[in-house]
mmCIF file with all atom_site columns, C-alpha atoms in Angstrom:
data_model
loop_
_atom_site.group_PDB
_atom_site.id
_atom_site.type_symbol
_atom_site.label_atom_id
_atom_site.label_alt_id
_atom_site.label_comp_id
_atom_site.label_asym_id
_atom_site.label_entity_id
_atom_site.label_seq_id
_atom_site.pdbx_PDB_ins_code
_atom_site.Cartn_x
_atom_site.Cartn_y
_atom_site.Cartn_z
_atom_site.occupancy
_atom_site.B_iso_or_equiv
_atom_site.pdbx_formal_charge
_atom_site.auth_seq_id
_atom_site.auth_comp_id
_atom_site.auth_asym_id
_atom_site.auth_atom_id
_atom_site.pdbx_PDB_model_num
ATOM 1   C CA . MET A 1 1   ? 0.000  0.000  0.000   1.00 37.00 ? 20  MET A CA 1
ATOM 2   C CA . ILE A 1 2   ? 1.303  3.424  -0.915  1.00 33.00 ? 21  ILE A CA 1
ATOM 3   C CA . THR A 1 3   ? 1.036  5.690  2.095   1.00 32.00 ? 22  THR A CA 1
ATOM 4   C CA . PRO A 1 4   ? 1.036  9.505  1.943   1.00 38.00 ? 23  PRO A CA 1
ATOM 5   C CA . LYS A 1 5   ? 4.571  9.411  3.372   1.00 40.00 ? 24  LYS A CA 1
ATOM 6   C CA . ILE A 1 6   ? 5.822  7.169  0.534   1.00 34.00 ? 25  ILE A CA 1
ATOM 7   C CA . LEU A 1 7   ? 3.944  9.267  -2.029  1.00 33.00 ? 26  LEU A CA 1
ATOM 8   C CA . GLY A 1 8   ? 5.568  12.406 -0.637  1.00 39.00 ? 27  GLY A CA 1
ATOM 9   C CA . LEU A 1 9   ? 8.995  10.783 -0.803  1.00 38.00 ? 28  LEU A CA 1
ATOM 10  C CA . LEU A 1 10  ? 8.401  9.740  -4.425  1.00 37.00 ? 29  LEU A CA 1
ATOM 11  C CA . GLY A 1 11  ? 7.340  13.295 -5.252  1.00 43.00 ? 30  GLY A CA 1
ATOM 12  C CA . LEU A 1 12  ? 10.483 14.689 -3.661  1.00 39.00 ? 31  LEU A CA 1
ATOM 13  C CA . LEU A 1 13  ? 12.678 12.252 -5.588  1.00 42.00 ? 32  LEU A CA 1
ATOM 14  C CA . ALA A 1 14  ? 10.925 13.171 -8.857  1.00 44.00 ? 33  ALA A CA 1
ATOM 15  C CA . ALA A 1 15  ? 11.390 16.892 -8.153  1.00 44.00 ? 34  ALA A CA 1
ATOM 16  C CA . LEU A 1 16  ? 15.090 16.360 -7.426  1.00 44.00 ? 35  LEU A CA 1
ATOM 17  C CA . ALA A 1 17  ? 15.507 14.368 -10.645 1.00 48.00 ? 36  ALA A CA 1
ATOM 18  C CA . ILE A 1 18  ? 13.819 17.125 -12.677 1.00 45.00 ? 37  ILE A CA 1
ATOM 19  C CA . ALA A 1 19  ? 15.944 19.783 -10.987 1.00 44.00 ? 38  ALA A CA 1
ATOM 20  C CA . ARG A 1 20  ? 19.071 17.760 -11.792 1.00 50.00 ? 39  ARG A CA 1
ATOM 21  C CA . VAL A 1 21  ? 18.121 17.468 -15.476 1.00 50.00 ? 40  VAL A CA 1
ATOM 22  C CA . ASN A 1 22  ? 17.323 21.175 -15.719 1.00 50.00 ? 41  ASN A CA 1
ATOM 23  C CA . ALA A 1 23  ? 20.424 22.309 -13.822 1.00 55.00 ? 42  ALA A CA 1
ATOM 24  C CA . SER A 1 24  ? 22.640 24.713 -15.701 1.00 63.00 ? 43  SER A CA 1
ATOM 25  C CA . PRO A 1 25  ? 26.262 23.632 -16.242 1.00 58.00 ? 44  PRO A CA 1
ATOM 26  C CA . ASN A 1 26  ? 27.155 26.950 -14.633 1.00 75.00 ? 45  ASN A CA 1
ATOM 27  C CA . ASP A 1 27  ? 25.578 25.677 -11.406 1.00 87.00 ? 46  ASP A CA 1
ATOM 28  C CA . ALA A 1 28  ? 27.876 22.649 -11.090 1.00 91.00 ? 47  ALA A CA 1
ATOM 29  C CA . GLN A 1 29  ? 29.406 22.122 -7.687  1.00 95.00 ? 48  GLN A CA 1
ATOM 30  C CA . ILE A 1 30  ? 32.710 20.429 -6.883  1.00 95.00 ? 49  ILE A CA 1
ATOM 31  C CA . LEU A 1 31  ? 31.881 17.208 -5.049  1.00 96.00 ? 50  LEU A CA 1
ATOM 32  C CA . LYS A 1 32  ? 35.400 15.884 -4.614  1.00 97.00 ? 51  LYS A CA 1
ATOM 33  C CA . PHE A 1 33  ? 38.875 17.296 -5.188  1.00 96.00 ? 52  PHE A CA 1
ATOM 34  C CA . GLU A 1 34  ? 42.256 15.779 -4.437  1.00 96.00 ? 53  GLU A CA 1
ATOM 35  C CA . ASN A 1 35  ? 45.635 17.232 -5.383  1.00 94.00 ? 54  ASN A CA 1
ATOM 36  C CA . VAL A 1 36  ? 49.085 15.838 -4.619  1.00 93.00 ? 55  VAL A CA 1
ATOM 37  C CA . ASN A 1 37  ? 52.497 17.331 -5.371  1.00 90.00 ? 56  ASN A CA 1
ATOM 38  C CA . LEU A 1 38  ? 54.921 14.472 -5.932  1.00 83.00 ? 57  LEU A CA 1
ATOM 39  C CA . ASP A 1 39  ? 58.054 16.051 -4.422  1.00 81.00 ? 58  ASP A CA 1
ATOM 40  C CA . GLY A 1 40  ? 58.695 18.290 -7.415  1.00 80.00 ? 59  GLY A CA 1
ATOM 41  C CA . ASN A 1 41  ? 58.838 15.266 -9.718  1.00 88.00 ? 60  ASN A CA 1
ATOM 42  C CA . GLY A 1 42  ? 55.213 15.368 -10.779 1.00 92.00 ? 61  GLY A CA 1
ATOM 43  C CA . TYR A 1 43  ? 51.660 15.701 -9.575  1.00 94.00 ? 62  TYR A CA 1
ATOM 44  C CA . ALA A 1 44  ? 48.370 13.868 -9.300  1.00 95.00 ? 63  ALA A CA 1
ATOM 45  C CA . PHE A 1 45  ? 44.838 15.219 -9.077  1.00 96.00 ? 64  PHE A CA 1
ATOM 46  C CA . TYR A 1 46  ? 41.241 14.072 -9.193  1.00 97.00 ? 65  TYR A CA 1
ATOM 47  C CA . TYR A 1 47  ? 37.978 15.958 -9.217  1.00 97.00 ? 66  TYR A CA 1
ATOM 48  C CA . GLU A 1 48  ? 34.300 15.212 -9.593  1.00 97.00 ? 67  GLU A CA 1
ATOM 49  C CA . THR A 1 49  ? 31.501 17.720 -10.161 1.00 96.00 ? 68  THR A CA 1
ATOM 50  C CA . SER A 1 50  ? 27.754 17.593 -9.654  1.00 94.00 ? 69  SER A CA 1
ATOM 51  C CA . ASP A 1 51  ? 27.089 17.748 -13.405 1.00 92.00 ? 70  ASP A CA 1
ATOM 52  C CA . GLY A 1 52  ? 28.682 14.329 -13.964 1.00 92.00 ? 71  GLY A CA 1
ATOM 53  C CA . ILE A 1 53  ? 32.189 15.396 -14.933 1.00 96.00 ? 72  ILE A CA 1
ATOM 54  C CA . SER A 1 54  ? 35.176 13.657 -13.389 1.00 96.00 ? 73  SER A CA 1
ATOM 55  C CA . ARG A 1 55  ? 38.830 13.876 -14.260 1.00 96.00 ? 74  ARG A CA 1
ATOM 56  C CA . GLN A 1 56  ? 42.005 12.309 -12.962 1.00 97.00 ? 75  GLN A CA 1
ATOM 57  C CA . GLU A 1 57  ? 45.549 12.993 -14.061 1.00 96.00 ? 76  GLU A CA 1
ATOM 58  C CA . THR A 1 58  ? 49.059 12.067 -13.014 1.00 95.00 ? 77  THR A CA 1
ATOM 59  C CA . ALA A 1 59  ? 52.362 13.437 -14.245 1.00 95.00 ? 78  ALA A CA 1
ATOM 60  C CA . GLN A 1 60  ? 55.872 12.231 -13.707 1.00 94.00 ? 79  GLN A CA 1
ATOM 61  C CA . LEU A 1 61  ? 59.181 13.930 -14.485 1.00 92.00 ? 80  LEU A CA 1
ATOM 62  C CA . LYS A 1 62  ? 61.256 11.796 -16.828 1.00 91.00 ? 81  LYS A CA 1
ATOM 63  C CA . HIS A 1 63  ? 65.005 11.991 -17.452 1.00 90.00 ? 82  HIS A CA 1
ATOM 64  C CA . ALA A 1 64  ? 65.516 14.635 -14.764 1.00 89.00 ? 83  ALA A CA 1
ATOM 65  C CA . GLY A 1 65  ? 68.601 16.769 -15.202 1.00 90.00 ? 84  GLY A CA 1
ATOM 66  C CA . THR A 1 66  ? 69.273 15.670 -18.768 1.00 92.00 ? 85  THR A CA 1
ATOM 67  C CA . ALA A 1 67  ? 68.691 17.270 -22.158 1.00 91.00 ? 86  ALA A CA 1
ATOM 68  C CA . GLU A 1 68  ? 65.697 14.895 -22.547 1.00 88.00 ? 87  GLU A CA 1
ATOM 69  C CA . GLU A 1 69  ? 63.991 16.075 -19.342 1.00 90.00 ? 88  GLU A CA 1
ATOM 70  C CA . ALA A 1 70  ? 60.221 16.045 -19.862 1.00 89.00 ? 89  ALA A CA 1
ATOM 71  C CA . ILE A 1 71  ? 56.942 15.448 -18.084 1.00 90.00 ? 90  ILE A CA 1
ATOM 72  C CA . ALA A 1 72  ? 54.802 12.443 -19.013 1.00 93.00 ? 91  ALA A CA 1
ATOM 73  C CA . VAL A 1 73  ? 51.121 13.001 -18.282 1.00 95.00 ? 92  VAL A CA 1
ATOM 74  C CA . GLN A 1 74  ? 48.350 10.438 -18.313 1.00 96.00 ? 93  GLN A CA 1
ATOM 75  C CA . GLY A 1 75  ? 44.758 10.678 -17.285 1.00 96.00 ? 94  GLY A CA 1
ATOM 76  C CA . SER A 1 76  ? 41.116 10.396 -18.108 1.00 96.00 ? 95  SER A CA 1
ATOM 77  C CA . VAL A 1 77  ? 38.029 12.545 -18.150 1.00 95.00 ? 96  VAL A CA 1
ATOM 78  C CA . LYS A 1 78  ? 34.380 11.430 -18.076 1.00 95.00 ? 97  LYS A CA 1
ATOM 79  C CA . TRP A 1 79  ? 31.300 13.485 -18.888 1.00 93.00 ? 98  TRP A CA 1
ATOM 80  C CA . VAL A 1 80  ? 27.710 13.257 -20.080 1.00 92.00 ? 99  VAL A CA 1
ATOM 81  C CA . GLY A 1 81  ? 27.235 14.973 -23.417 1.00 91.00 ? 100 GLY A CA 1
ATOM 82  C CA . PRO A 1 82  ? 24.227 17.089 -24.405 1.00 91.00 ? 101 PRO A CA 1
ATOM 83  C CA . ASP A 1 83  ? 23.037 13.986 -26.279 1.00 91.00 ? 102 ASP A CA 1
ATOM 84  C CA . GLY A 1 84  ? 22.819 12.093 -22.952 1.00 91.00 ? 103 GLY A CA 1
ATOM 85  C CA . VAL A 1 85  ? 25.693 9.764  -23.897 1.00 92.00 ? 104 VAL A CA 1
ATOM 86  C CA . HIS A 1 86  ? 28.355 9.009  -21.289 1.00 93.00 ? 105 HIS A CA 1
ATOM 87  C CA . TYR A 1 87  ? 31.820 9.714  -22.676 1.00 94.00 ? 106 TYR A CA 1
ATOM 88  C CA . LYS A 1 88  ? 35.263 8.729  -21.428 1.00 95.00 ? 107 LYS A CA 1
ATOM 89  C CA . LEU A 1 89  ? 38.548 9.990  -22.817 1.00 94.00 ? 108 LEU A CA 1
ATOM 90  C CA . ASN A 1 90  ? 41.849 8.427  -21.757 1.00 95.00 ? 109 ASN A CA 1
ATOM 91  C CA . TYR A 1 91  ? 45.046 10.189 -22.721 1.00 94.00 ? 110 TYR A CA 1
ATOM 92  C CA . LEU A 1 92  ? 48.791 10.043 -22.540 1.00 93.00 ? 111 LEU A CA 1
ATOM 93  C CA . ALA A 1 93  ? 51.054 12.984 -23.334 1.00 93.00 ? 112 ALA A CA 1
ATOM 94  C CA . ASP A 1 94  ? 54.777 12.369 -23.440 1.00 90.00 ? 113 ASP A CA 1
ATOM 95  C CA . GLU A 1 95  ? 57.761 12.592 -25.781 1.00 86.00 ? 114 GLU A CA 1
ATOM 96  C CA . ASN A 1 96  ? 55.574 10.897 -28.414 1.00 87.00 ? 115 ASN A CA 1
ATOM 97  C CA . GLY A 1 97  ? 52.929 13.649 -28.299 1.00 90.00 ? 116 GLY A CA 1
ATOM 98  C CA . PHE A 1 98  ? 49.289 13.684 -27.176 1.00 91.00 ? 117 PHE A CA 1
ATOM 99  C CA . GLN A 1 99  ? 47.675 10.257 -27.534 1.00 89.00 ? 118 GLN A CA 1
ATOM 100 C CA . PRO A 1 100 ? 43.922 10.274 -26.851 1.00 91.00 ? 119 PRO A CA 1
ATOM 101 C CA . GLU A 1 101 ? 41.746 7.152  -26.734 1.00 91.00 ? 120 GLU A CA 1
ATOM 102 C CA . GLY A 1 102 ? 37.974 6.958  -26.520 1.00 87.00 ? 121 GLY A CA 1
ATOM 103 C CA . GLU A 1 103 ? 35.088 4.978  -27.993 1.00 84.00 ? 122 GLU A CA 1
ATOM 104 C CA . HIS A 1 104 ? 33.710 8.212  -29.457 1.00 83.00 ? 123 HIS A CA 1
ATOM 105 C CA . LEU A 1 105 ? 36.937 9.097  -31.317 1.00 80.00 ? 124 LEU A CA 1
ATOM 106 C CA . PRO A 1 106 ? 37.569 8.047  -34.907 1.00 84.00 ? 125 PRO A CA 1
ATOM 107 C CA . ARG A 1 107 ? 40.084 5.234  -35.233 1.00 79.00 ? 126 ARG A CA 1
ATOM 108 C CA . GLN A 1 108 ? 42.898 5.185  -37.718 1.00 74.00 ? 127 GLN A CA 1
ATOM 109 C CA . GLU A 1 109 ? 42.473 2.195  -39.961 1.00 69.00 ? 128 GLU A CA 1
ATOM 110 C CA . THR A 1 110 ? 45.509 0.087  -40.579 1.00 63.00 ? 129 THR A CA 1
ATOM 111 C CA . SER A 1 111 ? 45.891 -2.176 -43.549 1.00 61.00 ? 130 SER A CA 1
ATOM 112 C CA . GLY A 1 112 ? 48.346 -4.947 -44.212 1.00 60.00 ? 131 GLY A CA 1
ATOM 113 C CA . MET A 1 113 ? 49.560 -3.178 -47.340 1.00 57.00 ? 132 MET A CA 1
ATOM 114 C CA . LEU A 1 114 ? 52.753 -1.135 -47.449 1.00 57.00 ? 133 LEU A CA 1
#
């Protein structure tokens, strides 16, 4: 049996769901944030927002003190697009350039021909 208390709770949940759908991206709140400095040799961070975005990234200093000194960065970002699809982008940026990967990205076809 549905009591007035349960009906009220269902109404509140429906109102919250509608408010969430109609929320402006400008109204997003930071739900979680972590940031770590890795002793001057890199960093790591993570954040999550109320509009469904999350991102994590780590960086590490490579070849410190040499002519090849560089930072290698890897991470991922997740979001819900305006089309309602959940997207995830993984990436690596190092001496070989920016290397993104994601189901939504076009893939370079390789053939067995030279």
